[in-house]
XYZ file of C-alpha atoms in Angstrom:
657
model
C 0.000 0.000 0.000
C 1.392 3.421 -0.918
C 0.469 7.074 -1.390
C -0.318 8.499 -4.791
C 2.224 10.816 -6.402
C -0.130 13.782 -5.886
C -0.467 13.044 -2.171
C 3.253 12.521 -1.631
C 3.956 15.852 -3.308
C 1.235 17.641 -1.369
C 2.372 16.330 2.010
C 6.039 16.853 1.257
C 5.428 20.426 0.205
C 3.783 21.400 3.447
C 5.805 23.856 5.501
C 6.168 23.344 9.225
C 4.346 26.132 11.029
C 7.045 28.318 12.536
C 7.432 29.585 16.062
C 6.009 26.628 17.964
C 9.230 25.068 19.189
C 11.823 27.818 19.090
C 13.138 28.379 22.629
C 10.133 26.517 24.124
C 10.390 24.108 27.062
C 10.720 20.376 26.507
C 7.413 18.545 26.317
C 6.847 15.162 28.020
C 6.359 11.892 26.203
C 3.073 10.154 26.888
C 4.692 7.603 29.223
C 5.536 10.521 31.528
C 2.122 12.197 31.311
C -0.061 11.731 34.395
C -2.890 14.234 34.005
C -4.425 15.633 30.839
C -7.510 17.235 29.323
C -9.338 16.265 26.155
C -11.552 18.459 23.973
C -13.367 17.170 20.947
C -16.040 18.740 18.771
C -16.444 16.309 15.851
C -16.524 19.092 13.198
C -19.386 18.708 10.736
C -20.761 20.131 7.546
C -23.060 22.543 9.353
C -20.405 24.306 11.401
C -20.148 28.068 10.955
C -18.113 29.378 13.923
C -15.269 26.927 14.622
C -12.524 28.644 16.622
C -14.267 32.014 16.659
C -14.155 32.506 20.446
C -10.816 30.852 21.137
C -7.924 33.181 21.915
C -4.295 32.569 22.856
C -5.007 34.234 26.202
C -7.843 31.801 26.952
C -5.710 28.772 26.074
C -2.740 30.014 28.123
C -5.004 30.847 31.044
C -6.437 27.358 31.070
C -2.961 25.825 30.965
C -1.798 28.011 33.854
C -4.766 27.078 36.038
C -5.187 23.390 35.150
C -1.479 22.568 34.599
C -2.035 19.462 32.449
C 0.815 17.359 31.099
C -0.987 17.196 27.764
C -3.956 18.579 25.864
C -5.885 16.549 23.274
C -7.782 18.770 20.865
C -10.068 17.904 18.000
C -8.719 17.416 14.505
C -11.173 15.022 12.840
C -14.307 13.527 14.374
C -16.607 10.763 13.194
C -18.373 12.913 10.561
C -14.989 13.014 8.775
C -14.562 16.796 8.446
C -11.225 18.277 9.484
C -11.189 21.089 12.010
C -8.204 22.859 10.443
C -7.532 24.307 6.961
C -6.322 21.334 4.903
C -4.862 20.746 1.465
C -5.479 16.998 1.724
C -8.872 16.271 3.269
C -12.243 17.986 3.594
C -12.189 20.837 6.107
C -15.335 21.820 7.940
C -16.940 24.803 6.164
C -17.125 27.088 9.178
C -13.519 27.533 10.331
C -13.202 31.129 11.590
C -9.910 30.655 13.447
C -7.401 27.830 13.345
C -7.867 26.294 16.807
C -4.977 23.865 16.452
C -2.612 26.720 15.683
C -3.726 28.574 18.813
C -3.472 25.491 21.036
C -0.093 24.543 19.593
C 1.269 27.995 20.281
C 0.020 28.005 23.879
C 1.098 24.431 24.698
C 4.543 24.870 23.159
C 5.093 28.018 25.201
C 4.119 26.188 28.417
C 5.944 22.903 27.764
C 2.666 20.978 27.444
C 2.305 18.188 24.891
C -0.394 18.553 22.230
C -2.252 15.533 20.898
C -5.108 15.397 18.447
C -8.411 13.581 18.550
C -8.647 11.920 15.133
C -11.312 9.495 13.934
C -9.907 6.512 12.056
C -12.165 3.714 10.802
C -15.255 5.869 11.322
C -15.146 8.614 8.669
C -18.525 9.658 7.282
C -17.104 12.006 4.634
C -14.781 9.343 3.230
C -17.483 6.659 3.190
C -20.031 9.025 1.634
C -17.835 10.530 -1.071
C -16.017 7.285 -1.850
C -18.438 4.382 -1.393
C -15.739 2.145 -2.854
C -13.735 2.875 0.317
C -16.606 1.930 2.614
C -17.150 -1.257 4.522
C -19.735 -3.426 2.744
C -22.694 -4.440 4.878
C -24.188 -7.977 4.840
C -26.864 -6.809 2.368
C -24.152 -5.815 -0.119
C -24.630 -2.061 0.318
C -21.788 0.311 1.304
C -21.771 1.583 4.862
C -22.350 5.346 5.022
C -20.099 5.823 8.073
C -17.528 3.045 8.456
C -14.609 2.644 6.070
C -13.192 -0.696 5.000
C -9.930 -1.855 6.548
C -9.499 -3.949 3.361
C -9.679 -0.830 1.170
C -7.511 2.149 0.158
C -8.919 4.687 2.676
C -5.965 4.323 5.050
C -3.445 5.144 2.292
C -5.467 7.494 0.151
C -6.747 9.714 2.943
C -6.028 8.781 6.560
C -2.229 8.666 6.474
C -1.951 11.786 4.257
C -4.210 13.723 6.652
C -2.081 12.646 9.622
C 1.148 13.515 7.805
C -0.220 16.944 6.970
C -1.400 17.837 10.461
C 1.743 16.509 12.161
C 4.006 18.637 9.967
C 1.794 21.688 10.061
C 1.531 21.901 13.859
C 4.567 19.964 15.159
C 2.211 17.692 17.085
C 3.292 15.329 19.847
C 0.800 12.557 19.182
C -2.652 11.335 18.253
C -5.521 9.595 20.022
C -7.158 7.689 17.170
C -10.879 7.278 17.859
C -13.676 5.305 16.157
C -11.468 2.233 15.898
C -11.896 -1.264 17.376
C -15.326 -0.486 18.793
C -16.544 0.905 15.446
C -15.167 -1.675 13.013
C -17.648 -4.317 11.842
C -17.560 -7.456 9.675
C -16.859 -6.469 6.073
C -18.523 -8.222 3.132
C -16.410 -6.609 0.410
C -14.931 -8.559 -2.500
C -11.431 -8.582 -0.967
C -12.795 -10.016 2.273
C -14.675 -12.705 0.337
C -11.576 -13.666 -1.628
C -9.426 -13.803 1.513
C -12.061 -15.847 3.321
C -12.357 -18.368 0.516
C -8.580 -18.718 0.347
C -8.393 -19.222 4.118
C -11.315 -21.631 4.537
C -12.350 -22.929 1.129
C -15.881 -21.646 1.799
C -17.359 -19.518 -0.999
C -20.365 -18.063 0.809
C -19.652 -15.426 3.459
C -21.441 -16.272 6.731
C -23.820 -13.720 8.212
C -24.603 -15.046 11.676
C -23.532 -17.480 14.367
C -24.086 -21.034 13.215
C -23.311 -20.314 9.568
C -20.369 -22.263 8.177
C -17.119 -20.452 8.937
C -18.651 -17.749 11.165
C -15.872 -17.719 13.769
C -13.236 -17.875 11.036
C -14.870 -14.903 9.290
C -14.796 -12.854 12.489
C -11.126 -13.696 12.977
C -10.342 -12.744 9.375
C -11.836 -9.308 10.035
C -9.873 -9.025 13.288
C -6.681 -9.865 11.431
C -7.416 -7.173 8.859
C -8.058 -4.578 11.565
C -4.744 -5.476 13.187
C -2.994 -5.067 9.830
C -4.704 -1.714 9.255
C -3.553 -0.313 12.632
C -0.047 -1.714 12.251
C 0.204 -0.196 8.784
C -0.658 3.383 9.737
C 1.345 3.263 12.971
C 4.470 2.061 11.196
C 3.957 4.480 8.305
C 3.727 7.479 10.636
C 6.612 6.294 12.804
C 8.879 6.020 9.778
C 8.658 9.761 9.169
C 7.949 10.868 12.751
C 9.622 8.418 15.137
C 8.808 10.500 18.245
C 5.134 10.888 17.385
C 3.024 9.072 20.004
C 0.018 7.055 18.786
C -2.820 5.217 20.507
C -5.775 3.464 18.896
C -8.672 4.031 21.293
C -9.349 0.897 23.401
C -6.729 -1.203 21.622
C -5.292 -3.807 24.031
C -7.887 -3.031 26.671
C -10.718 -5.382 27.639
C -12.161 -4.450 24.227
C -9.214 -6.114 22.442
C -7.949 -8.627 25.022
C -4.780 -9.685 23.224
C -1.041 -9.647 23.749
C 0.189 -6.167 22.640
C 2.110 -6.667 19.406
C 1.300 -3.618 17.259
C 3.817 -0.834 18.090
C 1.380 1.757 19.441
C 3.104 4.034 21.938
C 0.480 4.050 24.669
C -2.939 2.632 25.511
C -6.028 4.643 26.296
C -9.808 4.622 26.369
C -12.727 6.778 27.428
C -15.068 5.289 30.011
C -18.609 6.588 30.055
C -22.127 5.522 30.894
C -24.159 5.505 34.081
C -21.723 3.431 36.166
C -18.381 5.134 35.479
C -16.530 3.931 38.593
C -17.515 0.358 37.761
C -16.185 0.802 34.209
C -12.981 2.432 35.425
C -12.331 -0.394 37.893
C -12.377 -3.037 35.185
C -10.601 -1.090 32.449
C -7.840 0.279 34.678
C -7.030 -3.202 35.913
C -6.914 -4.584 32.392
C -4.725 -1.783 31.028
C -2.408 -2.105 34.035
C -1.799 -5.727 33.017
C -0.810 -4.948 29.421
C 2.752 -3.756 30.051
C 2.560 -0.453 28.146
C 2.058 3.195 29.190
C -1.641 3.846 29.680
C -4.283 6.290 30.804
C -8.051 6.458 30.992
C -10.371 9.306 30.101
C -13.402 10.188 32.208
C -16.211 12.088 30.576
C -16.738 15.344 32.468
C -20.455 14.913 32.004
C -23.213 12.343 31.849
C -25.789 12.339 29.069
C -29.486 12.846 29.705
C -31.129 9.965 27.863
C -34.247 11.952 26.959
C -32.666 15.104 25.543
C -29.059 14.130 24.877
C -27.942 17.151 26.930
C -24.709 17.049 28.873
C -25.213 16.917 32.648
C -21.976 18.227 34.103
C -20.233 16.304 36.870
C -19.013 17.908 40.072
C -15.347 17.833 41.115
C -15.880 15.258 43.866
C -17.403 12.828 41.363
C -14.446 13.160 39.000
C -12.049 12.749 41.914
C -13.739 9.483 42.791
C -13.470 8.334 39.175
C -9.838 9.421 38.983
C -9.002 7.465 42.141
C -10.275 4.269 40.504
C -7.725 4.873 37.735
C -4.625 6.282 39.408
C -4.756 3.664 42.170
C -3.825 1.147 39.455
C -0.710 3.061 38.355
C -1.929 4.825 35.214
C -2.661 8.357 34.055
C -5.987 10.178 34.022
C -7.662 12.683 31.725
C -10.999 14.528 31.593
C -13.084 15.106 28.478
C -15.272 18.126 27.715
C -16.807 19.616 24.589
C -16.020 23.283 24.032
C -18.760 25.326 22.402
C -18.827 25.061 18.618
C -16.915 28.357 18.647
C -14.178 26.866 20.863
C -15.087 28.595 24.127
C -14.399 26.724 27.390
C -16.257 28.286 30.299
C -14.261 29.297 33.354
C -16.452 27.135 35.572
C -15.306 24.065 33.678
C -11.740 25.263 34.008
C -12.274 25.483 37.773
C -13.400 21.843 37.850
C -10.423 20.697 35.761
C -8.046 22.629 38.002
C -9.467 21.138 41.198
C -9.345 17.587 39.870
C -5.864 18.186 38.464
C -4.636 19.345 41.870
C -6.184 16.231 43.453
C -4.372 13.941 41.019
C -1.019 15.712 41.131
C -0.971 15.568 44.938
C -1.056 11.755 44.579
C 1.291 11.355 41.641
C 4.305 10.154 43.615
C 2.366 7.355 45.328
C 0.200 6.458 42.313
C 1.910 6.875 38.950
C 4.020 3.948 37.712
C 3.412 1.880 40.829
C 3.279 -1.898 40.554
C 0.775 -4.230 42.125
C 1.584 -6.477 45.050
C 0.134 -9.780 43.771
C -2.962 -10.735 45.724
C -6.172 -11.865 43.980
C -5.971 -12.314 40.212
C -9.198 -12.566 38.205
C -8.906 -14.421 34.906
C -9.959 -12.329 31.902
C -10.831 -14.674 29.051
C -10.403 -13.114 25.636
C -10.849 -16.616 24.240
C -14.351 -16.822 25.682
C -15.333 -13.386 24.369
C -14.044 -14.089 20.866
C -15.748 -17.496 20.778
C -19.136 -16.579 22.224
C -19.875 -12.862 21.717
C -20.425 -12.816 17.918
C -18.607 -9.472 17.777
C -15.207 -8.452 16.465
C -14.206 -6.481 19.533
C -15.754 -4.770 22.583
C -17.559 -3.117 24.157
C -18.984 -6.434 25.027
C -22.016 -5.344 27.024
C -23.220 -8.148 29.293
C -20.609 -10.467 27.783
C -18.007 -9.047 30.137
C -20.231 -9.357 33.228
C -18.518 -12.523 34.535
C -15.293 -10.548 35.003
C -16.878 -7.238 35.998
C -19.083 -8.863 38.612
C -16.286 -11.018 39.998
C -13.955 -8.019 40.340
C -16.602 -5.919 42.054
C -17.672 -8.713 44.407
C -14.060 -9.275 45.443
C -13.492 -5.548 45.947
C -16.625 -5.409 48.094
C -15.107 -8.244 50.117
C -12.036 -6.134 50.862
C -9.555 -7.800 48.501
C -6.920 -6.115 46.350
C -7.648 -7.346 42.828
C -5.841 -7.512 39.506
C -6.957 -8.832 36.131
C -4.963 -11.667 34.607
C -5.556 -11.881 30.824
C -5.543 -15.429 29.503
C -2.578 -14.588 27.279
C -0.571 -13.972 30.481
C -1.339 -17.296 32.165
C 2.348 -18.139 31.914
C 2.690 -15.666 34.824
C 0.063 -17.406 36.966
C 2.607 -18.485 39.587
C 3.050 -14.829 40.641
C -0.360 -14.869 42.305
C -1.273 -16.572 45.579
C -4.859 -17.063 44.350
C -6.626 -16.942 40.980
C -10.384 -16.522 40.649
C -11.900 -17.887 37.433
C -15.174 -16.044 36.646
C -18.190 -17.796 35.171
C -17.031 -17.457 31.561
C -18.916 -19.760 29.178
C -15.753 -21.098 27.472
C -12.203 -20.382 28.648
C -10.707 -22.989 26.288
C -8.586 -26.066 26.803
C -5.270 -24.193 26.890
C -6.405 -22.035 29.815
C -7.857 -25.044 31.631
C -4.537 -26.882 31.365
C -2.625 -23.841 32.603
C -4.948 -23.438 35.594
C -4.742 -27.142 36.444
C -0.935 -26.905 36.352
C -1.064 -23.798 38.560
C -3.195 -25.651 41.110
C -0.970 -28.742 40.939
C 1.975 -26.491 41.721
C 0.339 -25.289 44.942
C -1.588 -22.237 43.736
C -4.986 -21.504 45.256
C -7.827 -21.578 42.737
C -11.431 -20.391 43.031
C -13.503 -21.590 40.075
C -16.906 -20.034 39.318
C -19.530 -21.100 36.789
C -21.036 -24.399 35.725
C -18.957 -24.725 32.543
C -15.689 -24.178 34.408
C -16.762 -26.163 37.453
C -17.367 -29.260 35.344
C -13.603 -29.441 34.737
C -12.785 -29.086 38.441
C -15.055 -31.576 40.176
C -18.601 -30.227 39.831
C -21.258 -32.405 38.214
C -24.110 -31.765 35.824
C -25.787 -28.553 34.726
C -29.296 -27.326 35.424
C -31.291 -24.127 35.232
C -31.912 -23.387 38.882
C -33.848 -20.853 40.945
C -30.973 -20.687 43.360
C -30.819 -18.599 46.517
C -27.571 -18.325 48.443
C -26.952 -17.098 51.950
C -24.935 -14.083 52.906
C -23.909 -13.097 56.401
C -27.520 -12.076 56.935
C -30.172 -12.843 54.355
C -30.467 -14.326 50.874
C -29.634 -13.306 47.335
C -31.043 -14.809 44.135
C -28.405 -16.295 41.843
C -30.675 -17.722 39.168
C -29.177 -19.385 36.125
C -27.076 -22.374 35.132
C -25.632 -24.276 38.082
C -23.556 -27.384 38.506
C -23.625 -29.395 41.708
C -20.876 -29.958 44.257
C -21.074 -33.234 46.149
C -17.646 -33.533 47.780
C -16.164 -31.147 50.316
C -19.290 -28.979 50.426
C -18.716 -25.665 52.241
C -21.691 -23.621 50.947
C -25.220 -24.498 49.892
C -27.924 -23.103 47.632
C -31.672 -23.308 48.130
C -34.659 -23.265 45.755
C -36.308 -20.431 47.676
C -35.713 -18.046 50.564
C -36.055 -20.916 53.023
C -32.942 -22.509 54.497
C -34.737 -25.010 56.722
C -34.454 -27.871 54.284
C -31.359 -29.518 52.959
C -29.607 -27.390 50.398
C -27.661 -28.367 47.298
C -23.897 -27.973 47.237
C -23.064 -24.489 45.960
C -19.334 -24.492 46.755
C -16.895 -27.267 47.496
C -13.282 -27.416 48.586
C -10.573 -29.916 47.734
C -7.157 -28.893 48.951
C -6.599 -25.329 47.706
C -9.155 -25.562 44.895
C -12.601 -24.146 45.644
C -15.431 -24.572 43.133
C -18.678 -22.571 43.134
C -20.333 -23.741 39.886
C -22.896 -20.977 39.428
C -23.250 -17.588 37.665
C -21.739 -15.673 40.579
C -19.994 -12.891 38.633
C -22.732 -12.392 36.062
C -25.504 -12.081 38.623
C -23.486 -9.834 40.905
C -22.799 -7.497 37.965
C -26.575 -7.176 37.480
C -27.715 -6.957 41.112
C -24.787 -6.188 43.445
C -26.718 -8.040 46.141
C -24.533 -8.066 49.295
C -25.041 -11.775 50.101
C -23.248 -12.638 46.851
C -20.037 -10.829 47.750
C -20.310 -12.195 51.296
C -20.654 -15.724 49.873
C -17.629 -15.216 47.612
C -15.571 -13.717 50.450
C -16.219 -16.806 52.588
C -15.201 -19.118 49.740
C -12.013 -17.210 48.945
C -11.051 -16.939 52.623
C -10.822 -20.740 52.801
C -7.812 -20.734 50.455
C -6.264 -17.277 50.811
C -5.226 -14.820 53.519
C -4.667 -11.280 52.148
C -1.742 -9.022 53.034
C -4.148 -6.187 53.913
C -7.466 -6.287 55.715
C -9.694 -3.249 56.093
C -12.551 -3.515 58.519
C -15.392 -1.464 59.861
C -17.224 -0.051 56.855
C -18.427 -1.030 53.383
C -17.596 1.050 50.328
C -13.807 1.113 50.734
C -11.830 -0.132 47.747
C -8.360 -1.488 48.551
C -5.418 -1.663 46.167
C -2.030 -2.825 47.417
C 0.851 -1.375 45.403
C 4.577 -0.743 45.733
C 7.053 1.815 44.451
C 10.662 2.629 45.328
C 10.681 0.228 48.256
C 7.467 1.558 49.807
C 4.343 -0.482 50.389
C 1.368 1.631 49.320
C -2.134 0.752 50.488
C -4.584 2.734 48.354
C -7.935 3.330 50.020
C -10.763 4.738 47.871
C -14.093 5.822 49.310
C -16.673 4.688 46.745
C -19.660 5.654 48.876
C -22.368 7.435 46.855
C -20.711 6.646 43.516
C -22.947 6.994 40.470
C -24.881 3.781 39.812
C -27.837 4.814 37.651
C -28.999 7.207 34.931
C -31.554 9.059 37.030
C -28.861 10.341 39.401
C -26.043 11.288 37.010
C -24.337 13.773 39.335
C -22.600 13.031 42.621
C -22.230 16.252 44.576
C -21.280 14.844 47.978
C -19.163 11.923 49.139
C -19.384 11.531 52.926
C -16.237 11.080 54.953
C -16.298 7.583 56.407
C -14.471 6.282 59.410
C -12.867 5.234 61.555
C -11.097 2.860 59.177
C -8.988 0.073 60.695
C -6.206 -1.283 58.494
C -4.186 -4.422 59.292
C -1.110 -5.178 57.199
C 0.944 -8.357 57.434
C 4.650 -7.481 57.484
C 7.823 -9.477 57.993
C 9.272 -6.911 60.401
C 8.516 -3.637 62.094
C 8.336 -0.782 59.562
C 10.540 2.287 59.814
C 7.768 4.784 59.138
C 4.041 4.914 58.367
C 2.487 8.029 56.821
C -0.792 8.960 55.193
C -0.434 10.421 51.718
C -0.819 12.920 50.191
C -0.714 14.845 53.494
C 2.526 13.217 54.668
C 1.061 13.000 58.177
C 2.564 10.306 60.375
C 0.118 7.602 61.412
C 0.119 6.072 64.851
C 0.393 2.327 64.276
C 1.017 -0.764 66.345
C 3.153 -3.646 65.155
C 2.590 -6.961 66.873
C 3.042 -10.565 65.817
C 3.826 -9.710 62.215
C 0.810 -7.412 61.782
C 0.822 -3.632 61.541
C -2.449 -2.121 62.775
C -3.458 1.471 62.099
C -6.731 3.308 62.520
C -7.572 6.279 60.325
C -10.132 8.651 61.837
C -11.758 9.299 58.461
C -11.409 8.673 54.724
C -12.495 11.365 52.284
C -12.223 10.289 48.638
C -8.793 8.700 48.435
C -5.756 8.292 50.664
C -2.675 6.113 50.636
C -1.162 4.432 53.684
C 2.545 4.524 52.812
C 4.791 2.107 54.692
C 8.585 2.375 54.603
C 10.397 -0.828 55.486
C 8.678 -3.860 56.902
C 9.888 -6.354 54.335
C 6.553 -6.804 52.601
């Protein structure tokens, strides 16, 4: 694949805009960026005032108050129009001022990196003007929004547009949007030819059950991988320092070993349960071994009107804590007005949240997890059973999401272990296998070997339980007991007959004999029911209490926090310090009718017990640096915090943990 002569000449002739880098401070690479802000507008054909209200003074003022490490500003949104004057692509008709030029000037002066928001696969202008570049739908018609990864769009338009904007504004990087989550199975002639060559099947399948369906999905995944690799390598050849991410690549949406040379990983979590989303995605990205950050939307969306309901600072702090406690960076997303204006009240929110994050940078950024509970994330199961190319997976990911949240509610520090990293299973004292429908034979063998080697294993789900001692499968109206009361866990259950430690009942009546709901053999516990999936839907306390009791039979955590629900624990380390992250998730957003959290109550006292090999040299509470009175006895450090606001870190120097 190559550029046309006209495009090569046009891109090569572009002058670099002068004055951006002369005598300006050095700008950080993305791996060193901890806090950023993102602004996108998705320019369209009806715009008339783009950039009109943006001034250098406004941009510099925002940078002075918010102090981000990077700014991401719009370049091309999903409609496909460019937000800057272009010689290559189609610029939006209403550009009054060049916003990228203003933002580049301000960020260069302040030593702040400038990235662009740029839509990749999703380009409405390209698909509309060049239907031959569009993805072909199952009915044989061209898609009016999504381009084909088999076609010439990437070479004829996407790469030339990127080359142009990089040279014109001396950009630091790009956040490529509309990618894995937008791509869809392509029924074009090239896909059909490749499929027939790969499988020998002439007819392209259209649904699960058709001959070659899974192979057709994988063919499209392979082509998407090739498309991303191609543009990343093409841009890196001419701009080796340019930093590129494909939105949600190598997250839970694309649960694969990172092999394409993107420079960092990122995604934007949204919806009506943002802390829940951040918990899962941060843990997955933290496992991938590349620089990463997550973007919180600074607003929720009213379902009736589509209006943006702005979040308060305390809500964004809570969301940021779910991210930075896993070692990554954090950014906030807002839409300016169509004219580029960003209200000072929004700047105030960004500044307050930025201060909150920066105060915790030293004890959060680039920390590593202390292995405790690992939850298996099965990309194999998602690819085999979801009938999608990539995420978001919707309810398909509930086994993992529910298992993580139930374990967090039980007070455990939790990581995600992707199935492609099962060769590292021995690092973890216990692995929890969620109720995935099909983890595959390779994963089952690896888990059996882990258990045979002395690892503690907690297996959930009927399909998984059948390989670890459970018998049969039935659709059951199952009720399980918590510490006080019942929870319904209806669905497919296996039965445990040996080593029964928990029971299930057909109704809220525990007087009769129950059926085995969890069994224990050595260090392998099996609870063959839909524990994670149902907890993700209901968050009924007896479910996390049930799971805590099962896990406690095979695992004793390094840290125990007692006294109050709603505290999320993450045990990390950095520079020889043990760092116990404590996040107050009380009052977090959990539904669309209450999109704004304007108050998070201080909770306490909070008692923390930490198992240590020896007496620590010092215990402080960060970010205040205040010394904490603690008692060390019998290998356990005990400290009581009078109150926890949104997020604090118990930092322990020494102790041999």
